[in-house]
CSV table of C-alpha atoms and ligand atoms in Angstrom, one decimal:
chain,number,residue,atom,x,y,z
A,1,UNK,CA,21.5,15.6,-0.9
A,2,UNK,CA,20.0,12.7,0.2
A,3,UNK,CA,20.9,10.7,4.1
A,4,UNK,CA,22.5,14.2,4.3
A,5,UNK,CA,23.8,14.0,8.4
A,6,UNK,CA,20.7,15.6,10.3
A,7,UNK,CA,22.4,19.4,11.2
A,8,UNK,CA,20.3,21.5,13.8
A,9,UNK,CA,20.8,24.6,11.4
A,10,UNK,CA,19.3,22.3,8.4
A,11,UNK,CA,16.6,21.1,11.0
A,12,UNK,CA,15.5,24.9,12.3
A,13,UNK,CA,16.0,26.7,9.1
A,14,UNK,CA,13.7,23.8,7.3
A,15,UNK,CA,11.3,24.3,10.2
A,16,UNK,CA,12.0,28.4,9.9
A,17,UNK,CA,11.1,28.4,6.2
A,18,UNK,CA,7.8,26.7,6.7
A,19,UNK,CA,6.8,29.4,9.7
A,20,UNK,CA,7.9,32.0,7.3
A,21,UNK,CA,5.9,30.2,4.4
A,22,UNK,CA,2.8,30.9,7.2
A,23,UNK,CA,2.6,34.9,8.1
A,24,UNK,CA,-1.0,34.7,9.2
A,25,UNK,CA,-0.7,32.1,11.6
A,26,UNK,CA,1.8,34.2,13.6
A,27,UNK,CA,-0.1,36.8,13.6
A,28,UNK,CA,-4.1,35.6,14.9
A,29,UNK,CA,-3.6,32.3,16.5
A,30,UNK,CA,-0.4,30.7,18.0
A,31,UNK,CA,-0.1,28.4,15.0
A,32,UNK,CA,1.0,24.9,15.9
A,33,UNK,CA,4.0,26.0,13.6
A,34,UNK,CA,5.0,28.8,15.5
A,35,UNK,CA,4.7,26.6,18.8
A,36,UNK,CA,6.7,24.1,17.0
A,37,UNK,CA,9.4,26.2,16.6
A,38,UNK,CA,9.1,27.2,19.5
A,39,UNK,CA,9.8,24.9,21.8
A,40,UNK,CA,10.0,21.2,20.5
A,41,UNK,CA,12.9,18.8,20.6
A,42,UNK,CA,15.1,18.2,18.1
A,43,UNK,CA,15.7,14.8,16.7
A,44,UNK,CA,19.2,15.2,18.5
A,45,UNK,CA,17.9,16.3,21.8
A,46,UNK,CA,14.9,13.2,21.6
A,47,UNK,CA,13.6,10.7,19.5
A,48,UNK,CA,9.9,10.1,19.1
A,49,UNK,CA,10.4,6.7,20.9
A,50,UNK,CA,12.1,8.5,24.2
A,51,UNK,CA,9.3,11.3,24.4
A,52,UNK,CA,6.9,8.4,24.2
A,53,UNK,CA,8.6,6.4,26.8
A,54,UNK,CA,8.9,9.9,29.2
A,55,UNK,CA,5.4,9.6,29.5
A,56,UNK,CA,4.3,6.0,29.5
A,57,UNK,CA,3.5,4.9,26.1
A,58,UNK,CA,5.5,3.2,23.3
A,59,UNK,CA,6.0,4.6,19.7
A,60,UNK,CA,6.7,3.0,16.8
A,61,UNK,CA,6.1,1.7,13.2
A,62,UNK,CA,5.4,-0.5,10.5
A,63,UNK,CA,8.1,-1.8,8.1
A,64,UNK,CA,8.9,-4.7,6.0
A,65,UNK,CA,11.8,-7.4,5.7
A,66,UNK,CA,12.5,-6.0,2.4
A,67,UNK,CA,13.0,-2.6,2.9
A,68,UNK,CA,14.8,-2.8,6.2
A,69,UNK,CA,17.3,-5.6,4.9
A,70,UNK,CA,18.0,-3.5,2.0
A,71,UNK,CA,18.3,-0.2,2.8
A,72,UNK,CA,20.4,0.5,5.6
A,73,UNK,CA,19.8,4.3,6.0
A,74,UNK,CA,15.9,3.7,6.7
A,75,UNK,CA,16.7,0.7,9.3
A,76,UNK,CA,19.3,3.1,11.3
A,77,UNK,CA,16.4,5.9,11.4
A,78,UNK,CA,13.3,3.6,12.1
A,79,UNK,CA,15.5,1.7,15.3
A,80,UNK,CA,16.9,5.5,16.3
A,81,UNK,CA,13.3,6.7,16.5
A,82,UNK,CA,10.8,3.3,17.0
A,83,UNK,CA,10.4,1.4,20.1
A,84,UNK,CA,8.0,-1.2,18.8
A,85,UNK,CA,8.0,-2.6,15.4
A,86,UNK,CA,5.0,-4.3,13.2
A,87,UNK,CA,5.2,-6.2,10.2
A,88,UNK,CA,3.6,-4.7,7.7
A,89,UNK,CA,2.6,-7.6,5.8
A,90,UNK,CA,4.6,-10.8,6.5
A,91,UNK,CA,2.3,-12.0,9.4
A,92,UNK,CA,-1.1,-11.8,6.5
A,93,UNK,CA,-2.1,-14.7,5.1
A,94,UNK,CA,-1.1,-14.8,1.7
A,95,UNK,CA,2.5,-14.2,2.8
A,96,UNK,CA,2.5,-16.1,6.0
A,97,UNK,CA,0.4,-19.9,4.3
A,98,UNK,CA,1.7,-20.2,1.2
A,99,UNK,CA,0.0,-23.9,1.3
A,100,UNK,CA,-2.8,-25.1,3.4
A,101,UNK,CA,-0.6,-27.2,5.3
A,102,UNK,CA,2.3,-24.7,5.7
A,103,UNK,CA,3.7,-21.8,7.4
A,104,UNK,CA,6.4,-19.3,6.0
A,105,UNK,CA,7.9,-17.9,9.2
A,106,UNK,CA,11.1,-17.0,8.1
A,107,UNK,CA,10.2,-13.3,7.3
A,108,UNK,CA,8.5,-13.1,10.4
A,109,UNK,CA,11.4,-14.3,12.3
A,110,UNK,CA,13.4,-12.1,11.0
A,111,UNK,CA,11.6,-9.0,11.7
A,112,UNK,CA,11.3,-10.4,15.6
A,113,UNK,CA,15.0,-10.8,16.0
A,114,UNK,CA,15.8,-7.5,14.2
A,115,UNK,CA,13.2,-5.5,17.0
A,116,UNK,CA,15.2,-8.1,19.6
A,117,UNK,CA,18.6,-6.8,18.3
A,118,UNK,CA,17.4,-3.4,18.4
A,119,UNK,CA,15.3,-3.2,21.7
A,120,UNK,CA,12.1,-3.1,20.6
A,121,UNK,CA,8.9,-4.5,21.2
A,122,UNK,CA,6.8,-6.0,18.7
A,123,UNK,CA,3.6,-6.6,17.9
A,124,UNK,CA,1.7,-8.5,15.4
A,125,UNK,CA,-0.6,-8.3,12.5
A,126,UNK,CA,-3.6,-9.7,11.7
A,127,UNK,CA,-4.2,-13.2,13.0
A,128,UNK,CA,-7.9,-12.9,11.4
A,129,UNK,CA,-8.6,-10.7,8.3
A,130,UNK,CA,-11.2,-10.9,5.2
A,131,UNK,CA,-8.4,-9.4,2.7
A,132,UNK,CA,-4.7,-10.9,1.7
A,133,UNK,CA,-6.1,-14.3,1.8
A,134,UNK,CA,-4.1,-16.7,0.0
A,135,UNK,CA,-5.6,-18.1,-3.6
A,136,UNK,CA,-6.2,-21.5,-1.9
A,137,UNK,CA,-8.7,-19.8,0.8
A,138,UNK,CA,-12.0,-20.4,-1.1
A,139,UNK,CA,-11.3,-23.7,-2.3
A,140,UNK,CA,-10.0,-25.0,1.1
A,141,UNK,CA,-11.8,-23.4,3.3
A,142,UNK,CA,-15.3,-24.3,3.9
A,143,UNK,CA,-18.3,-24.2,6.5
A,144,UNK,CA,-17.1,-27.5,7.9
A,145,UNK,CA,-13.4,-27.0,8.9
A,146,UNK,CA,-13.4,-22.8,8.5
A,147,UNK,CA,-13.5,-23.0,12.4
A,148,UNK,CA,-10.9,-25.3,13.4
A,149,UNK,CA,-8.4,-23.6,10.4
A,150,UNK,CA,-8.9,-20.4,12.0
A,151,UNK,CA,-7.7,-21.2,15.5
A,152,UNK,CA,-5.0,-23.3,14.0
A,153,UNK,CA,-3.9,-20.7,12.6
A,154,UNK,CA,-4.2,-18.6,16.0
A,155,UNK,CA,-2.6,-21.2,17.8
A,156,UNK,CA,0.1,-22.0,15.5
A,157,UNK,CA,1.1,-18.4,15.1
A,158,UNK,CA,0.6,-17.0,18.7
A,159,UNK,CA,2.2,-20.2,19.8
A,160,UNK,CA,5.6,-19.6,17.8
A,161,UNK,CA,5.9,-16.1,19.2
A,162,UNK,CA,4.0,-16.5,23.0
A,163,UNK,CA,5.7,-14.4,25.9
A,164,UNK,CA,7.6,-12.1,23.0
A,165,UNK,CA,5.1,-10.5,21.6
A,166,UNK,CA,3.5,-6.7,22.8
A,167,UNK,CA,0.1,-6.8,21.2
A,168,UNK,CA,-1.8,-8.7,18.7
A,169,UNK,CA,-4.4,-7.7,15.9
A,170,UNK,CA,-6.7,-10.5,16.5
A,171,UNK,CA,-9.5,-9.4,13.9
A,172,UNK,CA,-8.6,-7.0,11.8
A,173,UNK,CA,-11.5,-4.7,9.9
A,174,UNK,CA,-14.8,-7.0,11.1
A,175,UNK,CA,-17.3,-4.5,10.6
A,176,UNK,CA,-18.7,-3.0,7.7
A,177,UNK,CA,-22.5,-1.4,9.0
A,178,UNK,CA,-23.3,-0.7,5.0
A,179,UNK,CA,-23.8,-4.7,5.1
A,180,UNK,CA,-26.8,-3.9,8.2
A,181,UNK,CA,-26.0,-7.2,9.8
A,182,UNK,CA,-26.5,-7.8,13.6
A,183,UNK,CA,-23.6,-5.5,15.8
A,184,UNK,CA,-22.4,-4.3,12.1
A,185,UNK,CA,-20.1,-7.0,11.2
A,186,UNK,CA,-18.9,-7.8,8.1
A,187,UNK,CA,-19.9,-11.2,6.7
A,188,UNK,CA,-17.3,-12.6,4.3
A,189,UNK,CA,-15.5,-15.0,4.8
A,190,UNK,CA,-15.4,-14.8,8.2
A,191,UNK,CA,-19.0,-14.4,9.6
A,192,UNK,CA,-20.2,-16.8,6.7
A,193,UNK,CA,-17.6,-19.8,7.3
A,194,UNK,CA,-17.8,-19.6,10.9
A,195,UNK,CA,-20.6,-17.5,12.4
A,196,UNK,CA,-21.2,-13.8,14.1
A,197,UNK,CA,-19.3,-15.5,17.1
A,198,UNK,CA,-15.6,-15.9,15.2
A,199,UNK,CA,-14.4,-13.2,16.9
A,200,UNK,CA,-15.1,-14.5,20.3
A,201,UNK,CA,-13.3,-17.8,19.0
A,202,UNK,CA,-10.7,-16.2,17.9
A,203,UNK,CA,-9.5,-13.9,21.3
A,204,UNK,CA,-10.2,-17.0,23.2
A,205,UNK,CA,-7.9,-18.9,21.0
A,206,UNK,CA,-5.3,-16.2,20.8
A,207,UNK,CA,-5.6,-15.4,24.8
A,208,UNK,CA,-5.0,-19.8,25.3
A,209,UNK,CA,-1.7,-19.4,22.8
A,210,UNK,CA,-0.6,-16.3,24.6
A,211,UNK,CA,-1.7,-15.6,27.9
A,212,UNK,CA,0.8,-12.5,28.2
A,213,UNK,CA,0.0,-10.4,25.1
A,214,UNK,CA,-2.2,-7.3,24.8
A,215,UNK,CA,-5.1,-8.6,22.3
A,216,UNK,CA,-6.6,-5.8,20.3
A,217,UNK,CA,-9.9,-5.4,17.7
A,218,UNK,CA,-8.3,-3.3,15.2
A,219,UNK,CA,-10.2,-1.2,13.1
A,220,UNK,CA,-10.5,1.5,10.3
A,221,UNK,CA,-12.5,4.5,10.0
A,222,UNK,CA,-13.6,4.9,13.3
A,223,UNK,CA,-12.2,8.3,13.3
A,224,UNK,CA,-13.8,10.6,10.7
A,225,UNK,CA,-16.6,12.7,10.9
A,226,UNK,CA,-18.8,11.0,8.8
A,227,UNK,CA,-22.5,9.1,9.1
A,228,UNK,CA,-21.3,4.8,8.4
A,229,UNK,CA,-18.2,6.6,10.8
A,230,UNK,CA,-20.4,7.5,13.7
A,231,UNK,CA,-22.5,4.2,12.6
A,232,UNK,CA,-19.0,2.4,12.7
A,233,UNK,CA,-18.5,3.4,16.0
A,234,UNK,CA,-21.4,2.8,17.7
A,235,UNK,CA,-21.4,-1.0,16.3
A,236,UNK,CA,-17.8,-1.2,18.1
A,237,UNK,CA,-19.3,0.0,20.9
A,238,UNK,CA,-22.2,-2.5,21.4
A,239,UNK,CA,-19.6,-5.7,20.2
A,240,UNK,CA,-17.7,-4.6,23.1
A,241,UNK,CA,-20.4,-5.0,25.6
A,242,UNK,CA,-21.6,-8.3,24.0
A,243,UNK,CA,-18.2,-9.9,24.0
A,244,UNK,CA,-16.8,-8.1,26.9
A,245,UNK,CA,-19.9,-9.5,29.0
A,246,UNK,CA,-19.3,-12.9,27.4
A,247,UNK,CA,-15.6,-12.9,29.3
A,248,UNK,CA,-13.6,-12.6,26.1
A,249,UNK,CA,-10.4,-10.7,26.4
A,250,UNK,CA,-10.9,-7.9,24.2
A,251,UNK,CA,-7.8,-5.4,25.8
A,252,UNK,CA,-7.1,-3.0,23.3
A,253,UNK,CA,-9.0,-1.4,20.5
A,254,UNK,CA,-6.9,-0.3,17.6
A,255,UNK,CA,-7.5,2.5,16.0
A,256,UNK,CA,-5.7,2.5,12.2
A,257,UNK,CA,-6.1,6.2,11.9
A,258,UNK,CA,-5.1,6.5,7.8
A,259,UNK,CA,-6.4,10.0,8.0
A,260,UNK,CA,-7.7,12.4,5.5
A,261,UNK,CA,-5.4,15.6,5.6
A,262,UNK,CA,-8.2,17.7,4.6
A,263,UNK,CA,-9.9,16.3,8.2
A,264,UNK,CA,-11.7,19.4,10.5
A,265,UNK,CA,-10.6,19.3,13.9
A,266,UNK,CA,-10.9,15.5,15.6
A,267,UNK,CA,-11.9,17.4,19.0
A,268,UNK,CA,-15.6,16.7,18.7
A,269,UNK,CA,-18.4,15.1,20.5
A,270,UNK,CA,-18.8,11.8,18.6
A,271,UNK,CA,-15.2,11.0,18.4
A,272,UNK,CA,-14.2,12.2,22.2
A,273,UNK,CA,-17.3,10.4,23.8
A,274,UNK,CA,-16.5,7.4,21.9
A,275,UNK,CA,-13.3,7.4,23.1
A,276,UNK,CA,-14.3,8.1,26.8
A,277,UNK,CA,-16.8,5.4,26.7
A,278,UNK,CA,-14.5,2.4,25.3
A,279,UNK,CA,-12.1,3.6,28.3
A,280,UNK,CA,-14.9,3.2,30.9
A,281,UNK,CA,-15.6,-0.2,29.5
A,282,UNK,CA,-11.7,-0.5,30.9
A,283,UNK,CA,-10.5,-0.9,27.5
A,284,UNK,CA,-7.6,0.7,25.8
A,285,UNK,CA,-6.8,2.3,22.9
A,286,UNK,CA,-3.5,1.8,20.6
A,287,UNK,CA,-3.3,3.9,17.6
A,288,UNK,CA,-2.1,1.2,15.3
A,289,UNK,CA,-1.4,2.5,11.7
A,290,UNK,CA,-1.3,6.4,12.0
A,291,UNK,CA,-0.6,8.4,8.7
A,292,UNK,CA,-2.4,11.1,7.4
A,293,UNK,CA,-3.4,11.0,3.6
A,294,UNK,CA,-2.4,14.4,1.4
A,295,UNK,CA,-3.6,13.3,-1.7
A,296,UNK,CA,-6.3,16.2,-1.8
A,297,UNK,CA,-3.9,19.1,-0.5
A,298,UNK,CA,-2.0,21.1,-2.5
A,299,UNK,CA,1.1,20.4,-4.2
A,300,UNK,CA,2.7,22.7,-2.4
A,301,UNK,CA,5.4,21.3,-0.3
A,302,UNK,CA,5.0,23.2,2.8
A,303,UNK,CA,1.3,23.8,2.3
A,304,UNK,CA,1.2,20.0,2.1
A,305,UNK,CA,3.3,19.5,5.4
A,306,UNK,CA,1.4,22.4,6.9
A,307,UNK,CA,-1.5,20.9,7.2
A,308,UNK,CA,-0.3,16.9,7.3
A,309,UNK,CA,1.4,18.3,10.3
A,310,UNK,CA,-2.0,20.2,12.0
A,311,UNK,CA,-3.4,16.8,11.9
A,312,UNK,CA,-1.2,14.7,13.6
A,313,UNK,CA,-1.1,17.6,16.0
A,314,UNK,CA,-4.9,17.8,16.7
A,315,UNK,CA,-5.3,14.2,16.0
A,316,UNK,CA,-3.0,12.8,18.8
A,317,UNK,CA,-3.8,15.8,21.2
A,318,UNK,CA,-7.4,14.1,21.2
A,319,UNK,CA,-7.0,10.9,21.5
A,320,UNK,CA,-4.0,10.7,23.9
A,321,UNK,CA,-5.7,12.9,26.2
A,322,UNK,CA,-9.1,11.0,26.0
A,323,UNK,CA,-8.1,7.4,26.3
A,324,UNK,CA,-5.7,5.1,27.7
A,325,UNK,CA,-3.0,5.0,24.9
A,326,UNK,CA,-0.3,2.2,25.3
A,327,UNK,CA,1.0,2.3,22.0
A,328,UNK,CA,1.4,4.3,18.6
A,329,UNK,CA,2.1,3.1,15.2
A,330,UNK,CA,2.6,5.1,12.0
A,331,UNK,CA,1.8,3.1,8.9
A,332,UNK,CA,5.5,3.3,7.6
A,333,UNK,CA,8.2,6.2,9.4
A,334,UNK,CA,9.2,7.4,6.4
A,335,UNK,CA,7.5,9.0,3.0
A,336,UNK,CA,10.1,6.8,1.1
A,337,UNK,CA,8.2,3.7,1.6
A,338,UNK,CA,4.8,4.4,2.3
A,339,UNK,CA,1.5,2.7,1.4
A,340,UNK,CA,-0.4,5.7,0.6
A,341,UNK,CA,1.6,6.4,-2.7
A,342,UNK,CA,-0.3,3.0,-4.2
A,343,UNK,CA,-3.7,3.4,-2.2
A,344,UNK,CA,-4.1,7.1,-2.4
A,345,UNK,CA,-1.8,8.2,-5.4
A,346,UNK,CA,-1.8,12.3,-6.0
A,347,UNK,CA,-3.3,13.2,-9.3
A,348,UNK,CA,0.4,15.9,-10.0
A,349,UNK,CA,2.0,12.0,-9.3
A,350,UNK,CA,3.7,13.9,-6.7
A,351,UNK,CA,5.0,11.6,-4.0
A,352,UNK,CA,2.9,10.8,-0.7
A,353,UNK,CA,4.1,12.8,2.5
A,354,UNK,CA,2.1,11.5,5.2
A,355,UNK,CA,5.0,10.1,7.5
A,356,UNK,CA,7.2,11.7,10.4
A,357,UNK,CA,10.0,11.2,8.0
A,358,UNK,CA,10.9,12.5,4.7
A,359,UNK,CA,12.1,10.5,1.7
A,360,UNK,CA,15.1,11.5,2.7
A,361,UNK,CA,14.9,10.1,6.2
A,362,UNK,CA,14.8,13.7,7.4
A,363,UNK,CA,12.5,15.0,9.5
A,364,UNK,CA,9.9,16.7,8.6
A,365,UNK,CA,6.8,19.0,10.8
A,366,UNK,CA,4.4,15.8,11.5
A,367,UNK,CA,7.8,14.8,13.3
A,368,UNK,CA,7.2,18.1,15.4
A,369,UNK,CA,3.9,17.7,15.4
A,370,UNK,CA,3.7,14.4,17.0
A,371,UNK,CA,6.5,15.1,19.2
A,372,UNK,CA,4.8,18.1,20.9
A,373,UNK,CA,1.7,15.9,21.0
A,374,UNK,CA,3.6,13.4,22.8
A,375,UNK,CA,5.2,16.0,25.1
A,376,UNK,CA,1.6,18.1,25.6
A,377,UNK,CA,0.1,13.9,26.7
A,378,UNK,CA,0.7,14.4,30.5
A,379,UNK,CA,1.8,10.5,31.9
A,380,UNK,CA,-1.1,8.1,30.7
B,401,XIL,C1,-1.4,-2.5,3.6
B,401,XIL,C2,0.1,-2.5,3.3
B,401,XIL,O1,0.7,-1.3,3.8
B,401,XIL,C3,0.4,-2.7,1.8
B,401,XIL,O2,1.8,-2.8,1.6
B,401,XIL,C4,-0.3,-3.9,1.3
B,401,XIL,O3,-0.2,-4.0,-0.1
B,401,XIL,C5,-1.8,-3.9,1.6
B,401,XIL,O4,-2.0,-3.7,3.0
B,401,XIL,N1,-5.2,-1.6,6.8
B,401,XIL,C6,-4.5,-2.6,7.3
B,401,XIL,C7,-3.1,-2.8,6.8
B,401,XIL,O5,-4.9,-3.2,8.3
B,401,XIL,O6,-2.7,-4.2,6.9
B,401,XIL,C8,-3.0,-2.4,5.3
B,401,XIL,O7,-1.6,-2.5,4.9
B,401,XIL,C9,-3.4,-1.0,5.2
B,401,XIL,C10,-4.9,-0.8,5.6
């Protein structure tokens, strides 16, 4: 029964069944499950936005204008549980220029004033990006204006929202080490229009338009386990020096943190150091489109949740202990609309659950999990 009221019973016998669905863990270790069961909130006592806010961070989560004007239930539940809000793709290019000359700001407008109505912050993303250009990018843009259309753009778009705005993606996905350019970054359109010193443009440009907001070098797979990971990482490490020591205003790095559910523990040296090491360059960390990918777990329900649930646990344990974390995103709140269904479809066509939410708005254990993660943080 669908948007069926939440019901403490229906929460701890949901959260009951899947301990019971889980003997072994009982037994040997204290199973995040049975400390979940334990002794976390309930969506009544707390949301994940007040646990967040008890000790010093924000939470929140990506959405668009078309699913949160149209469906009423999923607005009510992202505002009960998000303090910060992110468009999730009206702010990219193809949806923000739809002309050379032009700017389409109503969407973007109306996301603002729904987090305004709602009291909650909001962020934005991504000012600069080599995907979602629009289909007039390649034959507009060109070596000789590429720079002065980028901070344009910055200008225009930090300009409209200056003073209001928590944090902004300023690039978005600039390296790529498989290319083995200089510091690892990525070279169209960006690097080749422009040059390897875009990105400084662009935080100077953003940091001129908004003095006040948090400006952040997101990026993806900097989390896993893997070689071009590590190599990933150590690439953001050295572009941080270079620019940092060049004076640009590089805050925050965000870390998108679409994570395999099959991932081994993220409590390991590569990872933690790298984390410890962009805080002592005094920069901080925002985990910016967290959601954990089940498309190689079981179809088992509570298998699937089971383990979706151990990594946002262990995930979030690691880095909000290692770093300085003002902010959290998940990609989406709720398995209803989520991106992974598209990017990372399920070969039984079962539908994605890598969100705090079920399809049904309900909670489900990554809701526990990231709640005792928050709770476990300490103040940051
Ligand atoms: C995704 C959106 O969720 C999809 O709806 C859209 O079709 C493609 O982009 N990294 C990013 C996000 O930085 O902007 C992407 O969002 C997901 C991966």
């Amino acid at each position: 029964m669908p948007n069926a009221p939440f019901s403490r019973r229906r929460f701890v016998s949901g959260i009951s069944a899947a301990v019971a669905a889980v003997p072994y863990c009982i037994s040997g270790t204290t199973s995040l499950l049975s400390m979940l069961s334990g002794c976390s909130p309930s969506p009544e006592e707390s949301s994940l936005k007040e646990i967040a806010h008890r000790h010093g961070f924000v939470y929140g989560a990506a959405a668009t204008k078309t699913h949160l004007s149209s469906d009423p239930g999923f607005a009510a539940s992202l505002t009960s549980q998000s303090g910060i809000l992110v468009p999730e793709v009206e702010l990219k290019w193809d949806t923000l220029r739809p002309t050379p000359e032009s700017f389409n700001f109503q969407p973007v407008d109306w996301l603002h004033n729904f987090a305004d109505q709602n009291h909650m912050k909001f962020r934005g993303h991504p000012l600069v990006w080599y995907q979602s250009l629009p289909k007039w990018f390649d034959s507009h843009v060109t070596h000789q204006n590429a720079k002065e259309f980028m901070i344009n753009h910055i200008s225009t778009v930090c300009g409209r929202y200056s003073g209001k705005m928590h944090s902004w993606d300023v690039v978005n996905e600039a390296l790529d080490p498989n290319e083995n350019r200089p510091y690892g970054l990525r070279s169209k359109p960006w690097v080749n229009l422009v040059g390897p010193d875009y990105i400084d443009d662009a935080f100077r440009a953003a940091a001129e338009a908004d003095p006040n907001a948090m400006l952040v070098w997101n990026e993806n797979h900097l989390e896993t386990r893997e070689d071009w990971a590590q190599a990933k990482r150590e690439r953001m490490i050295e572009n941080l020096k270079l620019r940092l020591g060049r004076g640009v205003s590089i805050h925050a790095v965000g870390l998108q943190s679409h994570l395999p559910g099959t991932s081994p523990t993220f409590n390991n040296p590569e990872f933690v150091s790298f984390l410890q090491t962009v805080t002592d360059l005094g920069v901080k960390v925002i985990v910016s489109e967290l959601d954990v990918i089940d498309s190689d777990l079981p179809e088992d329900i509570e298998g699937r949740d089971r383990a979706v649930a151990n990594v946002y646990y262990d995930y979030l344990s690691v880095v909000l202990r290692s770093s300085k974390v003002p902010a959290v995103l998940t990609w989406g709140i709720s398995d209803r609309y989520s991106w992974i269904s598209a990017y990372k479809p399920r070969k039984d066509n079962a539908r994605a659950r890598p969100l705090p939410l079920d399809e049904n708005l309900q909670p489900s254990p990554a809701w526990s999990a990231m709640a005792r993660a928050f709770e476990e943080s300490g103040a940051q």
